[in-house]
Coordinates of C-alpha atoms in Angstrom, one line a residue:
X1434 CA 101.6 97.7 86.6
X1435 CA 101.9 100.0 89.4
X1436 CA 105.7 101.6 90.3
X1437 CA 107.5 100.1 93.4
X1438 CA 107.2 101.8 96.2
X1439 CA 110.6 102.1 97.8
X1440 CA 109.4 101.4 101.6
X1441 CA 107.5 98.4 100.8
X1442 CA 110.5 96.4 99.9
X1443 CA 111.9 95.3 103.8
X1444 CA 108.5 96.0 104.8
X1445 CA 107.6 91.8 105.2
X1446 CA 111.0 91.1 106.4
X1447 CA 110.9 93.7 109.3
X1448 CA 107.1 92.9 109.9
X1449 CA 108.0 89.1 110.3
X1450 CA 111.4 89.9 112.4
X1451 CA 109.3 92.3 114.7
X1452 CA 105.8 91.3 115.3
X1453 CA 105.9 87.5 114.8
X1454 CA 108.9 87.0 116.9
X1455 CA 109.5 87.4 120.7
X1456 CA 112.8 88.1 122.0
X1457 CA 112.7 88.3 125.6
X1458 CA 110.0 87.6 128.1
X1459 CA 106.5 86.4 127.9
X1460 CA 103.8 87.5 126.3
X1461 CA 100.3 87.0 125.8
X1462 CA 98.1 87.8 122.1
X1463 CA 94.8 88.0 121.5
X1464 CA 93.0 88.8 118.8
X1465 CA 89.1 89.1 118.0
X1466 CA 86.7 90.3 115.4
X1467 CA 83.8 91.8 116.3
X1468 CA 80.4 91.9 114.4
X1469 CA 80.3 95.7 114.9
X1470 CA 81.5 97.0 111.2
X1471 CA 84.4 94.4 111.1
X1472 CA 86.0 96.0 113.5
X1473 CA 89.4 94.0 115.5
X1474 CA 90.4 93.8 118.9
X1475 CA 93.8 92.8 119.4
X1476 CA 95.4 92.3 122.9
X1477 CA 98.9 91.9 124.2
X1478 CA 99.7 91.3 127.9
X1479 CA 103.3 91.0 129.2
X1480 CA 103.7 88.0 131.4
X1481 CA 106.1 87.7 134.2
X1482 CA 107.3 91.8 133.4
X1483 CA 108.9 93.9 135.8
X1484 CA 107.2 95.2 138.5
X1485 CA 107.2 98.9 136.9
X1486 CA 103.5 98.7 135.9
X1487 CA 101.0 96.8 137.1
X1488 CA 98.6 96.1 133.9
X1489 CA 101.6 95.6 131.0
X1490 CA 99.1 95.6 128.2
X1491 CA 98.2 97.1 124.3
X1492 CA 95.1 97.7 123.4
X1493 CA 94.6 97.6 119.5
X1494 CA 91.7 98.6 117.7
X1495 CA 91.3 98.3 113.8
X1496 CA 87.9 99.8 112.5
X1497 CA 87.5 99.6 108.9
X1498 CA 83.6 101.2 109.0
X1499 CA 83.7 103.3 112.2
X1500 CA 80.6 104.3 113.4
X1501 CA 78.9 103.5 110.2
X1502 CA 81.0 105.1 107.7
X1503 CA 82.3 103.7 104.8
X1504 CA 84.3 107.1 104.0
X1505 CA 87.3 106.2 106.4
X1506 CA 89.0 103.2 108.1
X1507 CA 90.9 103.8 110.9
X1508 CA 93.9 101.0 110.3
X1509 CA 95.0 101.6 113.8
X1510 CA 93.6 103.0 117.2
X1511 CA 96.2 101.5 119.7
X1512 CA 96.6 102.2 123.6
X1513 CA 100.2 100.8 125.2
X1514 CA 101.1 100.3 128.8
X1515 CA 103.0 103.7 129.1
X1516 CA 99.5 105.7 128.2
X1517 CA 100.3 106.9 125.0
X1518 CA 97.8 106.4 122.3
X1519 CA 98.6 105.9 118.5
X1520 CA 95.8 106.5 115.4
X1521 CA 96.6 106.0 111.9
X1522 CA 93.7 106.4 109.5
X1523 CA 93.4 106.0 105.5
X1524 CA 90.6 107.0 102.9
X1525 CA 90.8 106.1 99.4
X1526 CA 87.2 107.4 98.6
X1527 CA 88.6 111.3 98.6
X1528 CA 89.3 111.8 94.7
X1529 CA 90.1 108.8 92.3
X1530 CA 93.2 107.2 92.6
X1531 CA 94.3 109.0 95.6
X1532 CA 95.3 107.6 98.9
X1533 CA 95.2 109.9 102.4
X1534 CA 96.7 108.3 105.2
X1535 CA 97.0 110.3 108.7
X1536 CA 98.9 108.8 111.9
X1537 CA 99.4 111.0 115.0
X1538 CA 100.2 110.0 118.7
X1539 CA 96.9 111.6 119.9
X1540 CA 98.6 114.3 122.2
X1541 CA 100.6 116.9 120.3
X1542 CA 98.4 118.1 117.0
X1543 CA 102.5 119.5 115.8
X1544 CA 103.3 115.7 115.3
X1545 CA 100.6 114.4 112.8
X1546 CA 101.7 113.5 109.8
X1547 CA 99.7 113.1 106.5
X1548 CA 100.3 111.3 103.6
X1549 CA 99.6 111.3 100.2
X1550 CA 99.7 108.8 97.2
X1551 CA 98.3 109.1 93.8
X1552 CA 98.1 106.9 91.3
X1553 CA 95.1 107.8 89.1
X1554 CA 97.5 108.0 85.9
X1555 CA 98.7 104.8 84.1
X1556 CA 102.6 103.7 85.4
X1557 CA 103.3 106.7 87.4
X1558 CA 102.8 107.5 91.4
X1559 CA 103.2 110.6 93.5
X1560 CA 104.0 110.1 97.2
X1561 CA 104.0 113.4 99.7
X1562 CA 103.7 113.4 103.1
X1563 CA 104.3 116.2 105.2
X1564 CA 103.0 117.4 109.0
X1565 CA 99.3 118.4 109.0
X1566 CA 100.6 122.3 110.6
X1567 CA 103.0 122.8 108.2
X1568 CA 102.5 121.4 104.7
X1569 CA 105.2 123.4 103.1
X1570 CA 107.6 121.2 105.0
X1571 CA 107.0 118.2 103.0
X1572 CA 108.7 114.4 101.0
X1573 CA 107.7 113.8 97.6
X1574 CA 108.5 111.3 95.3
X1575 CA 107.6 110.4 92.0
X1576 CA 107.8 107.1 90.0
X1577 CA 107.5 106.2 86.8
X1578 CA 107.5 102.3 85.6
X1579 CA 108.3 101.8 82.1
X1580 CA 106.8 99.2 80.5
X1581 CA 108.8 96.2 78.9
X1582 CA 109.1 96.8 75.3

């Protein structure tokens, strides 16, 4: 059995609480899989909004084979109605047992952050993420789960 990992455990609640529930206005969902490497299209247009934007959309992408290859999956290529973009990628095919996940907003190279989580030996996980320009400024943890006696 694998250790908890401490930012999994309100992780349901808030998904449920934030993406399955609207709280004001209207909106509009979509979502479709393609045939092109399992890749997902998922849509969401603001009915009725103000009249600040004309197109009050999201565009979300999820490509688990892009372009082919089975090294990475991009888990999120999202565009919102303000213009700003959003990528978060993962590859667990690096080393054994080790997990690299990179999300950055696509416009300042300062603000990506990478992650990493291994968990190649038995009951124990490391967890460090850091910015990609300045490792040396970085979170760890590390867990151990002791087994029942």
């Amino acid at each position: 059995m694998a250790p908890v990992k401490f930012d999994d455990i309100p992780k349901v609640a808030t998904e449920v609480l934030a993406d399955d529930y609207q709280t004001s206005g209207y909106v509009l969902k979509a979502k479709q899989k393609t045939s092109w490497g399992g890749a997902v299209l998922s849509t969401q247009v603001d009915v009725l909004a103000d009249d600040k934007c004309a197109t009050p959309s999201k565009l979300t992408w999820k490509l688990p084979v892009p372009f082919g290859c089975p090294f990475i999956c991009v888990d999120k290529l999202e565009m919102d109605k303000g213009g700003t973009y959003k990528l978060e990628a993962s590859t667990d095919k690096a080393y054994p047992g080790l997990k690299v996940e990179v999300k950055s907003d696509l416009a300042d190279l300062n603000k990506t952050m990478v992650g990493l989580t291994y968990s190649g030996v038995k009951n124990i996980q490391v967890k460090i993420d850091h910015k990609l320009t300045k490792p040396q400024d970085f979170t760890g943890e590390v867990m151990y789960a002791c087994p029942v006696a």
